[in-house]
XYZ file of C-alpha atoms in Angstrom:
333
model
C 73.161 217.465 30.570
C 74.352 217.278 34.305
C 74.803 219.985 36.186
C 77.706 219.548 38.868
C 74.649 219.931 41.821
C 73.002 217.339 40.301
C 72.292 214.064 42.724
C 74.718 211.330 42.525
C 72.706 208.391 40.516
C 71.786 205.492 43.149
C 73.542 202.464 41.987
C 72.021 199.710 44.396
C 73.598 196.999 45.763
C 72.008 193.970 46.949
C 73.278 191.898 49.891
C 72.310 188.498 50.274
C 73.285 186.681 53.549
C 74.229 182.988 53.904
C 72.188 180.427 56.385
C 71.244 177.337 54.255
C 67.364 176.672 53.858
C 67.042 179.805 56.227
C 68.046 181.827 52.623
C 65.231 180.728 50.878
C 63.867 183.925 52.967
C 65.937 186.028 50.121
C 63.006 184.855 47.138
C 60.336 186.992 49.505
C 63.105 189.674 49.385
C 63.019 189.527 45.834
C 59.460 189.572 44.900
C 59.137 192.507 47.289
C 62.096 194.477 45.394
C 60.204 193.738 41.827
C 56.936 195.078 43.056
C 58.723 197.874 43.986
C 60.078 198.611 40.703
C 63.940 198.972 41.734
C 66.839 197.995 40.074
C 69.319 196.075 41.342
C 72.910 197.050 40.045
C 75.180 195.071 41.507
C 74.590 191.353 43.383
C 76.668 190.235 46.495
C 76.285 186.949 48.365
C 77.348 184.184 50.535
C 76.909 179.955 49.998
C 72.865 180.083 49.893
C 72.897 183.462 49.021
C 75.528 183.418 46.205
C 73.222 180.399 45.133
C 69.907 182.762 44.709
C 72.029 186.046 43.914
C 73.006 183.838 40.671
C 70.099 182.816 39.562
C 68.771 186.667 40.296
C 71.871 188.015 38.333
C 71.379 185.735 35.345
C 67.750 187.061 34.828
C 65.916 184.647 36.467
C 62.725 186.366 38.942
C 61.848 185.807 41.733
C 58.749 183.849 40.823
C 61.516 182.186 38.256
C 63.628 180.903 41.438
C 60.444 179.944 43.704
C 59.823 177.636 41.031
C 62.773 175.842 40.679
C 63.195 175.807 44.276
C 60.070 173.802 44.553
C 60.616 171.805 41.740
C 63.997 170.048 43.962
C 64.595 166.743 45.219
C 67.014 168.168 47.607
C 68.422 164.606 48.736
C 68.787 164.371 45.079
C 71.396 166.555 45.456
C 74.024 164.780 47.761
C 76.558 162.569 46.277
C 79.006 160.913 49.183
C 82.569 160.350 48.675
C 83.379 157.016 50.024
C 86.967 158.645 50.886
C 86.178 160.407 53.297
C 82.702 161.078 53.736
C 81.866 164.618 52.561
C 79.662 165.301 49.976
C 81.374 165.575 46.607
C 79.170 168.590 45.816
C 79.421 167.237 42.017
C 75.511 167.027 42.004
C 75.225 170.368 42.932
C 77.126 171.981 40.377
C 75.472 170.131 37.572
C 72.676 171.898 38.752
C 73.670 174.866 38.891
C 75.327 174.565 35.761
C 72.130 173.116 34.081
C 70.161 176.778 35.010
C 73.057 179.536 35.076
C 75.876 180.883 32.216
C 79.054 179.157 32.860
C 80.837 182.399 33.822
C 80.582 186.142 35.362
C 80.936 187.741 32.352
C 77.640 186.475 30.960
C 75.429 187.733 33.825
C 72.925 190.457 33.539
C 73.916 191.754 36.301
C 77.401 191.960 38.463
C 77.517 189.842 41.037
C 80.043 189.108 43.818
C 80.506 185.656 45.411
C 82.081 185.366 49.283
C 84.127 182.760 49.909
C 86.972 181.797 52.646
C 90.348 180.515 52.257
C 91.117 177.478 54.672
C 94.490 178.023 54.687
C 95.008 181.993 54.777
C 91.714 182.455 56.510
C 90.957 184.977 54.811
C 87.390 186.300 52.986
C 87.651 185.922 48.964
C 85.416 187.907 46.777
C 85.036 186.105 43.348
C 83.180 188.129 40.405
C 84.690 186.879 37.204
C 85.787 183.800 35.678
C 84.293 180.421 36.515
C 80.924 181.496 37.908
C 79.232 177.585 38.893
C 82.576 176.928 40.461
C 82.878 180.432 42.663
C 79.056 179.484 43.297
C 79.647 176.084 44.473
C 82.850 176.923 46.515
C 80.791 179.635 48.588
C 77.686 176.956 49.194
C 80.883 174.305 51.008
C 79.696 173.975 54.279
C 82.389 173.212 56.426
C 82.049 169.569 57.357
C 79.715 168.713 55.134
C 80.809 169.382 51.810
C 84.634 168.978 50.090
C 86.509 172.398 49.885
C 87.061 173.691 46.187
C 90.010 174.251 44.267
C 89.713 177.462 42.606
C 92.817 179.070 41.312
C 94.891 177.709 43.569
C 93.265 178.290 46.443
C 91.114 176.107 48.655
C 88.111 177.507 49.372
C 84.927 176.978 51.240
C 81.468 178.253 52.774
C 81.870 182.833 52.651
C 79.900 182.234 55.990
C 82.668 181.217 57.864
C 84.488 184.762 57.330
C 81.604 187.307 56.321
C 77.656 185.964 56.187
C 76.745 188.716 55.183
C 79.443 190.895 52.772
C 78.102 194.267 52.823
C 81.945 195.111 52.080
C 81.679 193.258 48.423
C 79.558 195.547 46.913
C 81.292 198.834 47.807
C 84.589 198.289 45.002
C 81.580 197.881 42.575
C 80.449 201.111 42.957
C 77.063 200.494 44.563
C 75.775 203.451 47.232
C 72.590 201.903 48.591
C 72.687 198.958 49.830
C 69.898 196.559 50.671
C 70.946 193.330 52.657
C 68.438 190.005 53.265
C 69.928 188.843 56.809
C 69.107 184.724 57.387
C 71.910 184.490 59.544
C 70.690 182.127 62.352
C 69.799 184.400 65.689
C 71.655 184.012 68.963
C 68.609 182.667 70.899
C 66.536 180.076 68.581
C 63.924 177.175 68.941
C 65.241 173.933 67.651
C 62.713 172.884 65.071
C 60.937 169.947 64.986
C 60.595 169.000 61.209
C 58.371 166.793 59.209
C 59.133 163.808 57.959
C 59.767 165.344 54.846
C 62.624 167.026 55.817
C 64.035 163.995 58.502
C 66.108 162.709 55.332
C 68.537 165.801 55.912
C 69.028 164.735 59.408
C 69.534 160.973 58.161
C 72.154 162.232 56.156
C 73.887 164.684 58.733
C 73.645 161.258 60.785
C 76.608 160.136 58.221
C 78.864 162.304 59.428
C 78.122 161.287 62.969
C 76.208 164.665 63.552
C 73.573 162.191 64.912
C 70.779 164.663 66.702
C 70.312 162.901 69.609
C 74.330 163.546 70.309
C 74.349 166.213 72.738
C 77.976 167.000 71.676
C 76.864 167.285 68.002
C 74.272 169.849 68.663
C 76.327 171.463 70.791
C 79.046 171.792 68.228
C 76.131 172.866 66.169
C 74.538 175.433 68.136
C 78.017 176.726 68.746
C 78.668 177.190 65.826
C 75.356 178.833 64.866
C 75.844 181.520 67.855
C 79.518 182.831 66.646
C 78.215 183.426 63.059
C 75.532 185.286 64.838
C 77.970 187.460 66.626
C 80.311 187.302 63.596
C 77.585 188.898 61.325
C 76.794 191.723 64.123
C 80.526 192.550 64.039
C 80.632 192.994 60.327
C 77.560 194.596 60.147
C 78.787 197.518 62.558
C 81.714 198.274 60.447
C 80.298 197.848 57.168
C 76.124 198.564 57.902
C 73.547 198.637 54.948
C 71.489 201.228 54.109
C 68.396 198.826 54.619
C 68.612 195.270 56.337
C 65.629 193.034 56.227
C 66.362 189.849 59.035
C 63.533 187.597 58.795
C 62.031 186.405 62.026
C 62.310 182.546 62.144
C 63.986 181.528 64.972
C 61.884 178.337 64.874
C 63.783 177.000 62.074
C 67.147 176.543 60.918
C 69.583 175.658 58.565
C 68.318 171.876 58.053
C 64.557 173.460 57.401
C 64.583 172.863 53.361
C 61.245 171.277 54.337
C 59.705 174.571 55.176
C 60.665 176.286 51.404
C 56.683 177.882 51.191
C 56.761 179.649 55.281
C 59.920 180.018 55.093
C 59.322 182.270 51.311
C 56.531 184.009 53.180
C 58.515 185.088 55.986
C 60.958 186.964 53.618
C 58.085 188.200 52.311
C 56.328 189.568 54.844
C 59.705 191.062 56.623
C 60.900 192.514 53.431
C 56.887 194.452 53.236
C 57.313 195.939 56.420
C 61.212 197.601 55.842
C 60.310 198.854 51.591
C 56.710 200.663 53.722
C 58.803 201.484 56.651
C 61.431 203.483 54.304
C 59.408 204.967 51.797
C 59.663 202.307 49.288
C 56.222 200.924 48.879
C 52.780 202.433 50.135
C 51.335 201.241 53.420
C 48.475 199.687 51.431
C 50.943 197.248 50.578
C 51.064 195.589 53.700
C 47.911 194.559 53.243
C 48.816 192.377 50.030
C 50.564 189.594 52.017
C 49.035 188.279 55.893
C 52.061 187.716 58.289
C 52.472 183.861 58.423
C 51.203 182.096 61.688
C 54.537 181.918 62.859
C 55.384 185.369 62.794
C 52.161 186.498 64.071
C 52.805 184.279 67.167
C 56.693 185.300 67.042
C 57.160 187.241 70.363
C 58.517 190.891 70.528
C 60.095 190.955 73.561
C 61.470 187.440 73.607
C 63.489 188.215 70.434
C 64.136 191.918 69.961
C 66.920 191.736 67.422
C 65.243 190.303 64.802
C 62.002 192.206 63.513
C 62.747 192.664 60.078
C 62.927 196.483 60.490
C 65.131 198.365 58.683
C 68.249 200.329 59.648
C 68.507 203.552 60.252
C 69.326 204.470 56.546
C 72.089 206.928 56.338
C 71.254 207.684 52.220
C 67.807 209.687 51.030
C 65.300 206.976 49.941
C 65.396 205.977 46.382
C 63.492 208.257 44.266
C 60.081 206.795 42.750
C 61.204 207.338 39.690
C 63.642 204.704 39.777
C 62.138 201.992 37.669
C 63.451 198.752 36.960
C 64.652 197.235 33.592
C 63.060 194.492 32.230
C 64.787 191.321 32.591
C 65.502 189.006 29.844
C 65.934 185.284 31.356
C 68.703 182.886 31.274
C 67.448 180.070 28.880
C 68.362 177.191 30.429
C 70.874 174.634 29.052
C 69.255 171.152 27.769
């Protein structure tokens, strides 16, 4: 029976930030949350991360998501209107409909999706009804894919208003909060990718994003740089008890080529905040090397992003705290 001094119960709440092939960071965040045994509770997340907070909140692991991740055609994935060149984003939500439940309700765990209203401006959390349509709505990139209709509103890309929606999780209930950060930094090296991952610049080249445009990249780095300050401002009024920002500044939001470093990276940054906070055992970090690039990634050159944690303003979760076991989605046929 509780006694009225008894410890509030920690009901966690995971954050999971937008930022395109950047987010596949989030599946290193994952692994390192199931090998520490905690429990997720509640699930919020913006366009990339709403994507992978599904799949997480349908039952799918880590290991689970890595998989299908890998298994992707990604160009597979775009299907052009010929009215006005967007992508339709049809393709996409057959796949996300062939691999998640078709709405909230039937989710292991709750989840919250961030999306932004193109006419009110305004941030829109989304946690029941239609869940492949809220999903798909928050993954519209501005200017690449069509907005959504979704009860009457038109809706697009969470990242626009709130990358990272600490804020979502709070009317659920949740008192610790966790957030994966892939927002793109201020100050970042343009990557140079392979020619694996040249078809995604082939296809920006459609919408006359052509990289060697100096206005284009311009408009793109722009845009990259006030999401960057956009997430700092949210993230002082609504801060998270731990935030783990992965430190890639070599690659960006085109880098779906780079799905295994990019994994690693999570990983490794994710290590260093659960040791850091009393979460895992330092022998831990000895499980998983840092990847090349963040071994060569330079400490004063870019201080913000270190993948340490915040200054957590709740006690540590207790090591009792186990987690459940989790039944997975079966996929539809």
């Amino acid at each position: 029976m509780e006694t009225g001094n008894a410890p509030p119960k920690k009901r966690v709440g995971l954050i999971l930030s937008g930022g395109a092939a950047r987010g596949f960071a989030h599946i290193g965040l994952l692994r390192v949350l199931e090998r520490a045994g905690i429990t997720v509770d509640v699930i919020a997340g913006t366009s990339m991360g709403a994507i992978l907070g599904a799949f997480y909140a349908s039952g799918h692991t880590a290991d689970d998501i890595y998989r299908i991740a890998k298994s992707v055609t990604w160009r597979d994935l775009i299907d052009l209107s010929l009215h006005n060149g967007l992508l339709k984003g049809l393709k996409l939500h057959a796949f996300l409909a062939s691999h998640l439940p078709e709405t909230f309700g039937e989710l292991q765990t709750p989840l919250v999706v961030a999306t932004t209203d193109l006419e009110s401006g305004e941030e829109v959390f989304i946690f029941e009804g239609d869940l492949i349509t809220a999903v798909r709505a928050s993954s519209c990139f501005p200017g690449a894919f069509e907005p959504v209709t979704f009860n009457g509103r038109t809706l697009a890309d969470g990242g626009i208003v709130n990358n990272l929606p600490i804020n979502a999780v709070s009317f659920l209930h949740a008192n610790f909060t966790i957030a994966g950060d892939a927002t793109v930094p201020r100050r970042a090296t343009l990557s140079n990718p392979s020619d694996e991952g040249r078809w995604w610049e082939r296809m920006m080249a459609t919408f006359r994003l052509e990289r060697r445009n100096p206005m284009a990249q311009t408009l793109l780095r722009a845009t990259d740089i006030m999401g960057s300050i956009l997430t700092e401002l949210q993230y002082t009024m609504h801060p998270a008890d731990l935030r783990v920002q992965y430190p890639m500044p070599h690659l960006n939001i085109e880098s779906f080529w780079a799905l295994d470093e990019i994994v690693a990276i999570g990983e490794w940054s994710a290590l260093q905040v659960f040791v850091r906070a009393g979460l895992l055992p330092e022998e831990a970090l000895g499980e998983v090397a840092p990847p090349p690039a963040v071994k060569a990634f330079s400490e004063s050159t870019h201080p913000p992003h270190q993948g340490e944690a915040a200054e957590p303003t709740h006690p540590a979760l207790p090591k009792a705290l186990k987690a459940k076991p989790r039944a997975p989605f079966k996929t539809r046929g």
